[in-house]
Short mmCIF file of C-alpha atoms in Angstrom, two decimals:
data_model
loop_
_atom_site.label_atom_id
_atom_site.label_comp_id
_atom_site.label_asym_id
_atom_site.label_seq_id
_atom_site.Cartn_x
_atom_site.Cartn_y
_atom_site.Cartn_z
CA UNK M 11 12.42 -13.11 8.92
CA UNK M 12 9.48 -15.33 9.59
CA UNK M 13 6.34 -17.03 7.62
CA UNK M 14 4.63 -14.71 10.45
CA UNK M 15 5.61 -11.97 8.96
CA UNK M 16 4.59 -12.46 5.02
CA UNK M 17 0.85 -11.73 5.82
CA UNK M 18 1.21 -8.05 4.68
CA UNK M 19 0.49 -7.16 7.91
CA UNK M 20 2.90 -4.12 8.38
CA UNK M 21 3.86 -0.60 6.93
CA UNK M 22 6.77 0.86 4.76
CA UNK M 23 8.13 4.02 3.06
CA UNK M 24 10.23 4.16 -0.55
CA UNK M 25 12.81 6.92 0.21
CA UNK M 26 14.65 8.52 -2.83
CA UNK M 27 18.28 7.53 -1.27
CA UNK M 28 20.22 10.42 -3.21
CA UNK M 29 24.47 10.24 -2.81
CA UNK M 30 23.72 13.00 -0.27
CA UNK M 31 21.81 11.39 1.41
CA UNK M 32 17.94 10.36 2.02
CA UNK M 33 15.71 12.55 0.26
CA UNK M 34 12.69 13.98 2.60
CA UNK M 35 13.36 11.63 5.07
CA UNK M 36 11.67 13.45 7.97
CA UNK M 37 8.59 13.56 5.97
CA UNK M 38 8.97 9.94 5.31
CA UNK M 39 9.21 8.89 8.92
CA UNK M 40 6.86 11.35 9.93
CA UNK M 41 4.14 9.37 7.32
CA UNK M 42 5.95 6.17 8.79
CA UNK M 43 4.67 7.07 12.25
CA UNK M 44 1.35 7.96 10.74
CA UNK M 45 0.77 4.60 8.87
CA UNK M 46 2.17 2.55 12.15
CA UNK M 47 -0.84 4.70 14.54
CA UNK M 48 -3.02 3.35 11.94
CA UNK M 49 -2.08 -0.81 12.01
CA UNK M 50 -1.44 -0.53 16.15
CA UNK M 51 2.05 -1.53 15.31
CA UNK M 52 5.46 -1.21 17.77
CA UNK M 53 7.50 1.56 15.85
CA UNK M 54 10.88 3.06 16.87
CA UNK M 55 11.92 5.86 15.37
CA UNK M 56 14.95 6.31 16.93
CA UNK M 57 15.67 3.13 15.85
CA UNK M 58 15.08 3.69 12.48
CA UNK M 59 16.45 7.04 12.09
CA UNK M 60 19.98 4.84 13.77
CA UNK M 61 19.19 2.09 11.27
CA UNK M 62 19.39 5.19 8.28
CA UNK M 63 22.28 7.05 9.65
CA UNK M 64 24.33 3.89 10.04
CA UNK M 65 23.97 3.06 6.13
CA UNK M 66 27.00 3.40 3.64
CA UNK M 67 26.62 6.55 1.14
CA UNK M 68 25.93 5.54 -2.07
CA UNK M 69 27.84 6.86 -5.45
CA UNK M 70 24.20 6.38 -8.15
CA UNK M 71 20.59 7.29 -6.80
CA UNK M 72 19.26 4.01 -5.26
CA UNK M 73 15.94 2.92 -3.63
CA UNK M 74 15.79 2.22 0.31
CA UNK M 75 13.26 0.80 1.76
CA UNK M 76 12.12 0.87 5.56
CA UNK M 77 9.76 -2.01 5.96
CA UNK M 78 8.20 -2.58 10.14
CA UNK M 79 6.22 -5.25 10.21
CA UNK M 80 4.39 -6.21 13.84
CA UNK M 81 7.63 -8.79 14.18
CA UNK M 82 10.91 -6.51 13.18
CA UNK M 83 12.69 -3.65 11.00
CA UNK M 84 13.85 -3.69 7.54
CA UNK M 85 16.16 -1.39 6.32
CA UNK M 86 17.26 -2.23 2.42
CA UNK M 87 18.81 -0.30 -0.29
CA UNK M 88 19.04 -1.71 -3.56
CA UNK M 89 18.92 -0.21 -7.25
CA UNK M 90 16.31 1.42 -8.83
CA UNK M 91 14.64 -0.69 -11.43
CA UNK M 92 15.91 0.89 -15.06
CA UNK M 93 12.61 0.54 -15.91
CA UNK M 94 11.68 3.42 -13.33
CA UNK M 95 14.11 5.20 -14.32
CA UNK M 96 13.21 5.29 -18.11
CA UNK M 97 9.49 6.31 -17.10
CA UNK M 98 10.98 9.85 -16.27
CA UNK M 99 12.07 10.06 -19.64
CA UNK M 100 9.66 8.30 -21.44
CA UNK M 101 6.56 8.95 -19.49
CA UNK M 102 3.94 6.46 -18.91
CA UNK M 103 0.24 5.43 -20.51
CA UNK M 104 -2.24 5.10 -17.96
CA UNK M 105 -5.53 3.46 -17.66
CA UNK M 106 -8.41 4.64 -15.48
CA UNK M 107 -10.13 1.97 -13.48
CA UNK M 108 -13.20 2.40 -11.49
CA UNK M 109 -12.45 1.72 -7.37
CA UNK M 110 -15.26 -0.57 -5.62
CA UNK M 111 -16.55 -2.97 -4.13
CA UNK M 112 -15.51 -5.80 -7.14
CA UNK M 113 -13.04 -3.99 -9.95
CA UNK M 114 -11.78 -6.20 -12.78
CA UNK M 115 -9.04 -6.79 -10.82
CA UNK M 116 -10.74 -7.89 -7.78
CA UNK M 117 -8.52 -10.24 -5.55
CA UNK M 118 -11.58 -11.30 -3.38
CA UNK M 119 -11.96 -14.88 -4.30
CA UNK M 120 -8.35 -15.27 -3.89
CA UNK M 121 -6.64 -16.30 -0.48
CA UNK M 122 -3.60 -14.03 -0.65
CA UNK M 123 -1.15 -12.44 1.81
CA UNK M 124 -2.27 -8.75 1.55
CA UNK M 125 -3.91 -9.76 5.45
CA UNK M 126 -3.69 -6.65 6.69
CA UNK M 127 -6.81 -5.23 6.44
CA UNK M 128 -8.52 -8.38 7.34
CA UNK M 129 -6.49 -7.85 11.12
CA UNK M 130 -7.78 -4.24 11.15
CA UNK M 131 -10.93 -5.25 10.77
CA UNK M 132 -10.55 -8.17 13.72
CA UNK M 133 -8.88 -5.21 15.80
CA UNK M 134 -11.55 -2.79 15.31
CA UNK M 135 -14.28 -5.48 16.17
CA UNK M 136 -11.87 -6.21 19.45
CA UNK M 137 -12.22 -2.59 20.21
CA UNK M 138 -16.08 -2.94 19.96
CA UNK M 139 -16.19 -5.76 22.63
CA UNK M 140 -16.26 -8.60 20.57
CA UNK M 141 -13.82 -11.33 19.28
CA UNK M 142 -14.18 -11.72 15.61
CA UNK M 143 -15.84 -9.49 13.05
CA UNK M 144 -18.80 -10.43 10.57
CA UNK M 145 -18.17 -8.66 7.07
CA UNK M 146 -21.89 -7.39 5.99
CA UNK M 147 -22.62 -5.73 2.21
CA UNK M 148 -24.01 -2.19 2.66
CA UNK M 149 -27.51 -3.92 1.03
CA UNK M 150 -27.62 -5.85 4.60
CA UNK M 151 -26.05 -9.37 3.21
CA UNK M 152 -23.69 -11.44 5.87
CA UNK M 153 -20.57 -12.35 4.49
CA UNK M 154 -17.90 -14.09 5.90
CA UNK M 155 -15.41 -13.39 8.77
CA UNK M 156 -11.88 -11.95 8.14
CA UNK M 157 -10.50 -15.18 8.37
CA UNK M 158 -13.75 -17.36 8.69
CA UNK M 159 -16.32 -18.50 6.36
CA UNK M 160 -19.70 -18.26 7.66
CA UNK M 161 -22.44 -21.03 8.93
CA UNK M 162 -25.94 -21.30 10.08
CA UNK M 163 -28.42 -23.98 11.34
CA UNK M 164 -32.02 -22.86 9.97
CA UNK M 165 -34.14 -25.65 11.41
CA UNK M 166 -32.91 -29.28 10.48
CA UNK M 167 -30.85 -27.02 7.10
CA UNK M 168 -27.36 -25.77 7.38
CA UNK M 169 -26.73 -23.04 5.21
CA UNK M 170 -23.27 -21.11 4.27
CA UNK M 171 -22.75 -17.95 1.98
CA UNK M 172 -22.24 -18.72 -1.96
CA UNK M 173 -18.80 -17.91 -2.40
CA UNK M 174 -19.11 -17.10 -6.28
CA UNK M 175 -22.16 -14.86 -5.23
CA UNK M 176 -21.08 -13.17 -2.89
CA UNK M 177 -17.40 -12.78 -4.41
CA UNK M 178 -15.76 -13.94 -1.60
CA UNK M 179 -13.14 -16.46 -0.66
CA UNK M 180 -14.86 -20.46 -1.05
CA UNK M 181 -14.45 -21.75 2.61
CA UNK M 182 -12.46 -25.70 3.06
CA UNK M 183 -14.00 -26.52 6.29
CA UNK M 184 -17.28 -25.10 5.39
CA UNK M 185 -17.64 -26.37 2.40
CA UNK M 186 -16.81 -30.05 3.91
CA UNK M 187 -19.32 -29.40 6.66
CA UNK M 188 -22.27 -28.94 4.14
CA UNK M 189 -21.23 -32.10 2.34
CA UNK M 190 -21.17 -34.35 5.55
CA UNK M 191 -24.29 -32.63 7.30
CA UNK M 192 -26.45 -35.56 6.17
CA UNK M 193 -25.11 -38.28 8.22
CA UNK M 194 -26.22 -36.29 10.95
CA UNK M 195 -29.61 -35.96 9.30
CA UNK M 196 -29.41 -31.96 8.61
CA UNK M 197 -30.08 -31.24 4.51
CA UNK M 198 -27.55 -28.30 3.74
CA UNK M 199 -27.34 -25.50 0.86
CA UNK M 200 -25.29 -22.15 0.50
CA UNK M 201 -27.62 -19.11 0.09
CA UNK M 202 -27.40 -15.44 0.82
CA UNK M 203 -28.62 -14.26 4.11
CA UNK M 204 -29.82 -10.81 5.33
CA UNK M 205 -27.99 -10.10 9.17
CA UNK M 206 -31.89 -9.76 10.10
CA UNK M 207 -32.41 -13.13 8.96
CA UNK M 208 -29.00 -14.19 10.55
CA UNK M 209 -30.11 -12.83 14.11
CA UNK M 210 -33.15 -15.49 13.76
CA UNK M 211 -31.34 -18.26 13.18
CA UNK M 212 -30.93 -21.52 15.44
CA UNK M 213 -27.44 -21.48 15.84
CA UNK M 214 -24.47 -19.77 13.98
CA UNK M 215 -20.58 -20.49 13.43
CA UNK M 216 -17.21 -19.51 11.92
CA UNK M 217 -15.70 -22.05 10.46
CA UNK M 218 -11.74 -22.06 9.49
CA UNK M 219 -9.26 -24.67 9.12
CA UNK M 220 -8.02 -24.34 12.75
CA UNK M 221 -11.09 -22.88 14.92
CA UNK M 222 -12.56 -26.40 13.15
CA UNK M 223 -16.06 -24.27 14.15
CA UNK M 224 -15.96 -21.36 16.77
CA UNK M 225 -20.00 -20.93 17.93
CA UNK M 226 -21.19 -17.48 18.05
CA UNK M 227 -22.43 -16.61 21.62
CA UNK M 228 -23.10 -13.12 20.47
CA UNK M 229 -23.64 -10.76 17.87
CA UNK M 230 -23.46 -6.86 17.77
CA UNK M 231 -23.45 -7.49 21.27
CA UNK M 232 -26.32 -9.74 21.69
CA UNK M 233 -26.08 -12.68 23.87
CA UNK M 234 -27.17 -16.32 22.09
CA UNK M 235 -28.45 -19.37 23.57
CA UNK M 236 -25.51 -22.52 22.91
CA UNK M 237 -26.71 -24.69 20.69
CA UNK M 238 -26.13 -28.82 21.03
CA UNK M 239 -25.14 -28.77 17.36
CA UNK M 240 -21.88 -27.49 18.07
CA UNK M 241 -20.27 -30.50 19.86
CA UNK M 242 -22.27 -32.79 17.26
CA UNK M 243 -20.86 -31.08 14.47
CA UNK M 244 -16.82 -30.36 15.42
CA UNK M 245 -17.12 -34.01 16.40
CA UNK M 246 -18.47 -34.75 12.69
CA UNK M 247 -15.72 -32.93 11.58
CA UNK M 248 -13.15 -34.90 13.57
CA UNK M 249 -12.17 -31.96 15.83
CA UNK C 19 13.30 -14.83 2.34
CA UNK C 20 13.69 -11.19 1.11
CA UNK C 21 12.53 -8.06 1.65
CA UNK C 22 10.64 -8.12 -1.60
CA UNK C 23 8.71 -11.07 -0.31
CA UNK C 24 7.21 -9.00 2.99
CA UNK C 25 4.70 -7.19 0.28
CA UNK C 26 1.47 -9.25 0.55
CA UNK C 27 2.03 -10.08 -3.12
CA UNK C 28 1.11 -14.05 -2.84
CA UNK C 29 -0.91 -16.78 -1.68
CA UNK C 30 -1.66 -18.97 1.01
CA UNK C 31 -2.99 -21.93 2.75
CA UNK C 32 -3.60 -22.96 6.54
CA UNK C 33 -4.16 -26.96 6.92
CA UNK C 34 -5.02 -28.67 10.50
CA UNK C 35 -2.52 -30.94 10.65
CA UNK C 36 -3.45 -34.23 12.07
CA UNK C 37 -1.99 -36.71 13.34
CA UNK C 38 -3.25 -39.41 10.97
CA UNK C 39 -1.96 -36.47 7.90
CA UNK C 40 -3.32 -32.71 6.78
CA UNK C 41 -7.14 -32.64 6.27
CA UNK C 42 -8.63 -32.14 3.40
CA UNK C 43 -4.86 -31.52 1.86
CA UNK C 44 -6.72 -32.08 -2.19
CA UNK C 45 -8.97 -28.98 -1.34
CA UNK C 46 -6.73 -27.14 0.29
CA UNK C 47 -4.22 -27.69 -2.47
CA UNK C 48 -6.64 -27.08 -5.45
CA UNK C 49 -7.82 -23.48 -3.67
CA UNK C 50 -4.01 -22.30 -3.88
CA UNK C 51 -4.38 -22.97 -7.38
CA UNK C 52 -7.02 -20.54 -8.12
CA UNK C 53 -5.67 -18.41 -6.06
CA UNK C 54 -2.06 -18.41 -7.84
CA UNK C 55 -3.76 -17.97 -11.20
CA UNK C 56 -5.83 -14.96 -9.89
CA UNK C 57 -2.45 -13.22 -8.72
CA UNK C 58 -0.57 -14.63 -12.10
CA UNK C 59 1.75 -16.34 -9.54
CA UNK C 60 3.88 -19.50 -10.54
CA UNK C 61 2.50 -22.65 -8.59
CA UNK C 62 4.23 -26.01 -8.67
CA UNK C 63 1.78 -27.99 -6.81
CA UNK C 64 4.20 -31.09 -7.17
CA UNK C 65 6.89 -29.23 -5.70
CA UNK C 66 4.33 -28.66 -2.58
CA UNK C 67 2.85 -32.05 -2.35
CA UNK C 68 6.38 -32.96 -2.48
CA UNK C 69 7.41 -30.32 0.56
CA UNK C 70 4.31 -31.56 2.34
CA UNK C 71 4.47 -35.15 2.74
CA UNK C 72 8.16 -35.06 3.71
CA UNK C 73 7.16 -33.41 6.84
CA UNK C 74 7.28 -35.56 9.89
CA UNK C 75 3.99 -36.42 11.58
CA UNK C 76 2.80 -34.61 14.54
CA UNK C 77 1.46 -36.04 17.64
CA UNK C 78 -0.88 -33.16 18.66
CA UNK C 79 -3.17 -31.17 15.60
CA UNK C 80 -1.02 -28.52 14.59
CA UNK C 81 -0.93 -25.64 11.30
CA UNK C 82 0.41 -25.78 8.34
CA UNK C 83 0.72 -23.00 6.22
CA UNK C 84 1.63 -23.52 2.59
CA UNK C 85 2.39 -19.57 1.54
CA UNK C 86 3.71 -18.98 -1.98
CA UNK C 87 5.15 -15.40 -2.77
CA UNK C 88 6.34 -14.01 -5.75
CA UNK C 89 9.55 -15.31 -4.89
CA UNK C 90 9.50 -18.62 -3.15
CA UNK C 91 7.53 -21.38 -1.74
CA UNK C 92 7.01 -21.85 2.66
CA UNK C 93 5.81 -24.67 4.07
CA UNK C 94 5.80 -24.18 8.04
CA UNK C 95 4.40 -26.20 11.05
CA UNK C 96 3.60 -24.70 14.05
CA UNK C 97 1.36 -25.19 17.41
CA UNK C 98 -2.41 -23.64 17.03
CA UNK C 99 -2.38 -21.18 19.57
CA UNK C 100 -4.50 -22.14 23.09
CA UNK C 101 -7.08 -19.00 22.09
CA UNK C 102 -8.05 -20.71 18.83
CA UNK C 103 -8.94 -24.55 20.48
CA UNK C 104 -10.58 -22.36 23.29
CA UNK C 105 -12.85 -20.59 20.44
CA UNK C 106 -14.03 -24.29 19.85
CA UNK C 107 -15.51 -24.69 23.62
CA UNK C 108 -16.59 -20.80 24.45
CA UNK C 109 -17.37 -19.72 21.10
CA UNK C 110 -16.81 -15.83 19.88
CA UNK C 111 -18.57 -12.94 20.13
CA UNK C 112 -19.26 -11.36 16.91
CA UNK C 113 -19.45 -7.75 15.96
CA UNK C 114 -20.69 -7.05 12.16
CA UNK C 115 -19.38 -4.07 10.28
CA UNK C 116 -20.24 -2.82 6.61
CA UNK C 117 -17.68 -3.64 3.85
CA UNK C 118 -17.43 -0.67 1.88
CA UNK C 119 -15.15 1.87 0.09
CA UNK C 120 -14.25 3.43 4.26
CA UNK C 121 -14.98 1.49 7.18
CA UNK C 122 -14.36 2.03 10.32
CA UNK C 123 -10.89 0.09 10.21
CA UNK C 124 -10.19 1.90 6.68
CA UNK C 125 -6.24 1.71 6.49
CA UNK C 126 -6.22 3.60 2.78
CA UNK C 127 -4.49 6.42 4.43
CA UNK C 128 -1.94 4.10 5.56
CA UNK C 129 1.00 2.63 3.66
CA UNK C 130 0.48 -1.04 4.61
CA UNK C 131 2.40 -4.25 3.16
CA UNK C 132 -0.49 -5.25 1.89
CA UNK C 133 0.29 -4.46 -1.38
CA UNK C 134 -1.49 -7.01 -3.62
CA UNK C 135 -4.37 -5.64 -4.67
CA UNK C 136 -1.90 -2.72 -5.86
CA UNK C 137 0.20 -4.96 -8.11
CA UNK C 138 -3.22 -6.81 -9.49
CA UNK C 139 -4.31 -3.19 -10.23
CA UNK C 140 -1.47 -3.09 -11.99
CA UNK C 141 -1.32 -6.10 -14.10
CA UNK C 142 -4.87 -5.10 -15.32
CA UNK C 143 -3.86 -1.80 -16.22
CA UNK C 144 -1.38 -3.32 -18.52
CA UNK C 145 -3.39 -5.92 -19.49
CA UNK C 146 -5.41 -3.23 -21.15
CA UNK C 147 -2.22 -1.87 -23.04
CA UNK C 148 -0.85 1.08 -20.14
CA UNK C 149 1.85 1.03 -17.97
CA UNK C 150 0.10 1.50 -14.97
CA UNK C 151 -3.37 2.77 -13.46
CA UNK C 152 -5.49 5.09 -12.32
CA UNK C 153 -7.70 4.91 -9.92
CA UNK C 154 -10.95 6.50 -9.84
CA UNK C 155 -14.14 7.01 -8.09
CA UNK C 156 -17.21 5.53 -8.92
CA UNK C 157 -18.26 9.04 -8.84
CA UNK C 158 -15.54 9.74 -11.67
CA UNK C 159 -13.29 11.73 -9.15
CA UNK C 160 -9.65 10.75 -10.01
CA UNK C 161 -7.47 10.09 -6.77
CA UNK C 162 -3.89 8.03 -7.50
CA UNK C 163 -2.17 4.97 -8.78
CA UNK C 164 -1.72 1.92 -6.88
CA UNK C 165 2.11 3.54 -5.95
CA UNK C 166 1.44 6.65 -6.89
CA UNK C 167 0.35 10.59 -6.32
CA UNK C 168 -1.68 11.77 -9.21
CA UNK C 169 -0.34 15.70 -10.22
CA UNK C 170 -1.50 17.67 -12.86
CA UNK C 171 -1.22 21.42 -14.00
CA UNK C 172 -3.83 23.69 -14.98
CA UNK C 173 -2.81 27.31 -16.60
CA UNK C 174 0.07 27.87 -13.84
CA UNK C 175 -1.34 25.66 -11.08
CA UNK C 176 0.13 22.58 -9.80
CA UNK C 177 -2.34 20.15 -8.29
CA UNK C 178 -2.96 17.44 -6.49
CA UNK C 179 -5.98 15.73 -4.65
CA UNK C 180 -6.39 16.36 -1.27
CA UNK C 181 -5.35 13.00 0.72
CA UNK C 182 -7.88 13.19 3.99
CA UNK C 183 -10.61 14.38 1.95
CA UNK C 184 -9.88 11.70 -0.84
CA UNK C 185 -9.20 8.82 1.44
CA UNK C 186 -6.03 7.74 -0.36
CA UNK C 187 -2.54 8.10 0.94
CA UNK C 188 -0.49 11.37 1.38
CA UNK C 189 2.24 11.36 -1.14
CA UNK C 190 5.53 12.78 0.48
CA UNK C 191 6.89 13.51 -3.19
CA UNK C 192 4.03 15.58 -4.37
CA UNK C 193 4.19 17.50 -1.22
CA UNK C 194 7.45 18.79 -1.86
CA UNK C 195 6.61 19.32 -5.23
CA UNK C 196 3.71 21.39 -4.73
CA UNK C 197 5.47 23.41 -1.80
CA UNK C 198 8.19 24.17 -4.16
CA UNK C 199 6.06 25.54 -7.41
CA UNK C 200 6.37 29.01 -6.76
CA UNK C 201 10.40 28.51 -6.88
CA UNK C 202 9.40 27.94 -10.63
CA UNK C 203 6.33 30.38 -10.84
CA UNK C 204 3.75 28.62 -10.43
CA UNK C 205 1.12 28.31 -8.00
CA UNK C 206 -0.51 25.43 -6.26
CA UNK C 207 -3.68 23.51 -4.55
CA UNK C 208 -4.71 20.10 -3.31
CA UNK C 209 -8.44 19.91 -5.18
CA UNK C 210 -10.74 16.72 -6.20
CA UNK C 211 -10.57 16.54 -9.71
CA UNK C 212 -13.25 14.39 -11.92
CA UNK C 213 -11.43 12.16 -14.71
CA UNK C 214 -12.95 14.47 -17.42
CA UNK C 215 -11.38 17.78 -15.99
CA UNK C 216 -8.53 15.65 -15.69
CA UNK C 217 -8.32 14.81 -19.28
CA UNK C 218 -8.52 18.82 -20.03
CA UNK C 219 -5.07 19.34 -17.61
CA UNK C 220 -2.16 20.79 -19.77
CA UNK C 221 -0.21 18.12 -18.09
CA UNK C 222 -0.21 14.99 -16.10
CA UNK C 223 2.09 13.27 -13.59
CA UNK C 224 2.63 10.05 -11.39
CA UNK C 225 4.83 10.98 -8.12
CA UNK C 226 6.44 9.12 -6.61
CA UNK C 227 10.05 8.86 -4.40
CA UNK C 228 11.66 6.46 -6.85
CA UNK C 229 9.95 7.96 -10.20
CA UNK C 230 10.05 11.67 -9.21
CA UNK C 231 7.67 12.38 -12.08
CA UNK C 232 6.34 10.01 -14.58
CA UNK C 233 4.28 11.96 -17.18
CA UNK C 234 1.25 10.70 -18.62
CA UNK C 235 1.48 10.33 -22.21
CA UNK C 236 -1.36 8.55 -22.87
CA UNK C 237 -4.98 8.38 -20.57
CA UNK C 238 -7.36 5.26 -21.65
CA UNK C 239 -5.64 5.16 -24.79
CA UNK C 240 -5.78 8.86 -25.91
CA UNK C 241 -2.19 10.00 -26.47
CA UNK C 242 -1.50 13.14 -24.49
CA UNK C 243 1.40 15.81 -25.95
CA UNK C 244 4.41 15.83 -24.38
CA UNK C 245 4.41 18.83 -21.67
CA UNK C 246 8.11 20.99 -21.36
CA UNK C 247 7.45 21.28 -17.37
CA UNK C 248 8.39 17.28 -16.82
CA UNK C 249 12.17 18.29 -17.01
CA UNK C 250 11.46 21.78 -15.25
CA UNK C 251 10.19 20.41 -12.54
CA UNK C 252 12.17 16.77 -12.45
CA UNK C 253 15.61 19.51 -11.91
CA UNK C 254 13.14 20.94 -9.55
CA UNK C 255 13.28 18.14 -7.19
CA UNK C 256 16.79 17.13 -8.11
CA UNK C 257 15.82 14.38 -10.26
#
C-alpha cells in the first residue's frame, strides 16, 4: 500500500461474509463494476471473484471488505464491530440532516483525503478539452480549482476568492502571493468574483503548492492572451 | 498502513520541498491543524515537525505530503511529476462546471473511498444525541444514511427510495429485502418519501450488509415503538 493510494480515490463493497459463504456476492460485484465505470478505474473481476474464492471459511458472521483503489486490490475480512451487531437488537436513534451545498457538518474548509470527487471533477473537465476544472456556485461565483486556489490580476490589484466566504479550502501559495504582491508594486485583496467578471480579467492563475502558479490560457474553451505577470510572479514566489 | 486507513477519513498536506527546506512549512503546518479539528482527528504537530526536519535535503524541488489518517501519521517525498513544472511554462486550459447537489462528474451513485464526509455526517448526528443520520433533501424528501439504505413499511408494503431517481447509492441489502417480502406477505415498491410521511411509517429501518436491519427507534428525538417485523424480517435475510 502506498501514500498514493490514501486519497479516497477508489471504490469498495461491505459483503455480509456468512460461514456459508459471501452473502449476495454477485450483486455486490455487479455494484462493484458499477461504482468502478463511474471513477474510470482498472477493475478485475475475475480477479476478485479468485481473490473471494481463495479465502478461508469462517466459523461466526464476519465483515469482508473488497477495496480497488486506481493502484491495487484489497480483500480483508475481519469481525464485525459488536457495536453493529447490538444495533439489530437494539435499534438505532436517528437524526435527519438537511443535504447541500454547506450542512453542519460541512468538510469544505478542511483539506482531507476524501479526493475523489475532486479527480472526477478534473476527469470530467479532461473529457471537455481542458486541463483543470474551475468550481463555479450555481449564483455564477468562481471558486477554486479541485486542487487549486484561484487568482486574478484586475489592473495593477491581485485578487483571490475569500476562503471563509466562499466556504472553501484557504489556499498556502495564494495566500503568500497576495501578501508579497507589493514588492512588485500590485495592491492585492480576496473578493468574490462572478465567471463574467473572471472572463474580463487581465490575467488569471491556479495556484497550488507544486504548480507554484499554472496561467490559464483558456477558459470554457476560450483562448487568453499570456500575460508578463506570470514569469514576474512564480519568480516572486521563488519558483 | 491498513485497510481501514484507504477510507478518505483524514487530512493532508502537499509542501514544495526546496532545497534550502519546505516552504512555507508554519502555514502549511497550522492548515493541518484546522483541518484535524474539523474531522475530530488526533494531530501531534511535534511529532510531524519532528518527522519533517529529519528528512534529508533534496537537491531538486520535490513534494512532500504530510497525510494524517485516523490511524497513523505519513510523511513521504517524492519527484513533482514533469506535467505539473510544465503547467508553470504552458499554463492550463480551464473548463468551469457548477458545484451543486449533481454535476456532471456526480459519483453519489458510486461507492467511492471517499468516505469522510460520511463519517463527519456521522459524528454530527451523534453530536445531536442519535446514533447515526439521515439524510434528507432540502426539499424534505428522505433518501439514506451516510452507510446506509433507508426502509420503511407502510400497511403491508416494504419500501425503499428509488436509487437513480434519488441520486444516492443502490443498496444491495434492501434489494434482497424488498425482492423477498412477499415470502413473508408483504408487498413492495421503491418510492420518494418526504421526512413527514416518513415519520407516519409503521416502521423504520437502516440496511445495510453488516447491520441487516437496524430499526429506528427514535427520529429527531421522537421515540418510535418498537415494530415485531425487525426479527421477521432479520430471519428473513438470515440474520
Amino acid at each position: 500500500m502506498s501514500p498514493a493510494e490514501l486519497f479516497g480515490d477508489g471504490v469498495f463493497e461491505t459483503v455480509h461474509l456468512r460461514p456459508d459463504g459471501p452473502w449476495l456476492l454477485d450483486q455486490h460485484l455487479a455494484r462493484l463494476a458499477r461504482s468502478a465505470a463511474l471513477l474510470d478505474l482498472p477493475l478485475s473481476l475475475p480477479t476478485v471473484s479468485a481473490r473471494v474464492a481463495a479465502l478461508p471459511s469462517v466459523t461466526v458472521a464476519s465483515a469482508l471488505r473488497i477495496i480497488q483503489t486506481r493502484e491495487s486490490l484489497h480483500v480483508a475480512v475481519s469481525a464485525i464491530p459488536a457495536t453493529v451487531l447490538d444495533e439489530r437488537r437494539t435499534g438505532i436513534r436517528v437524526v435527519s440532516g438537511a443535504v447541500g451545498l454547506r450542512p453542519p457538518w460541512s468538510l469544505a474548509e478542511a483539506k482531507t483525503l476524501s479526493y475523489g470527487p475532486n479527480f472526477a471533477a478534473r476527469r470530467w473537465a479532461r473529457a471537455q478539452g481542458g486541463d483543470d476544472l474551475l468550481w463555479v456556485t450555481i449564483a455564477g461565483y468562481a471558486l477554486e480549482g479541485p486542487t487549486s486556489s484561484l487568482v486574478w490580476l484586475a489592473g495593477d490589484e491581485l485578487h483571490s476568492v475569500p476562503p471563509a466566504e466562499a466556504a472553501i479550502l484557504a489556499g498556502t501559495t495564494a495566500a503568500e502571493l497576495l501578501a508579497r504582491a507589493p514588492r512588485v508594486g500590485l495592491r492585492s485583496s480576496y473578493r468574490m468574483v462572478t465567471l463574467d467578471e473572471l472572463t474580463g480579467a487581465d490575467a488569471i492563475w491556479f495556484a497550488s503548492a507544486l504548480r507554484g502558479l499554472a496561467e490559464v490560457t483558456a477558459l470554457d474553451g476560450v483562448p487568453r492572451a499570456r500575460s508578463p505577470w506570470t514569469a514576474r510572479l512564480l519568480d516572486l514566489l521563488g519558483y
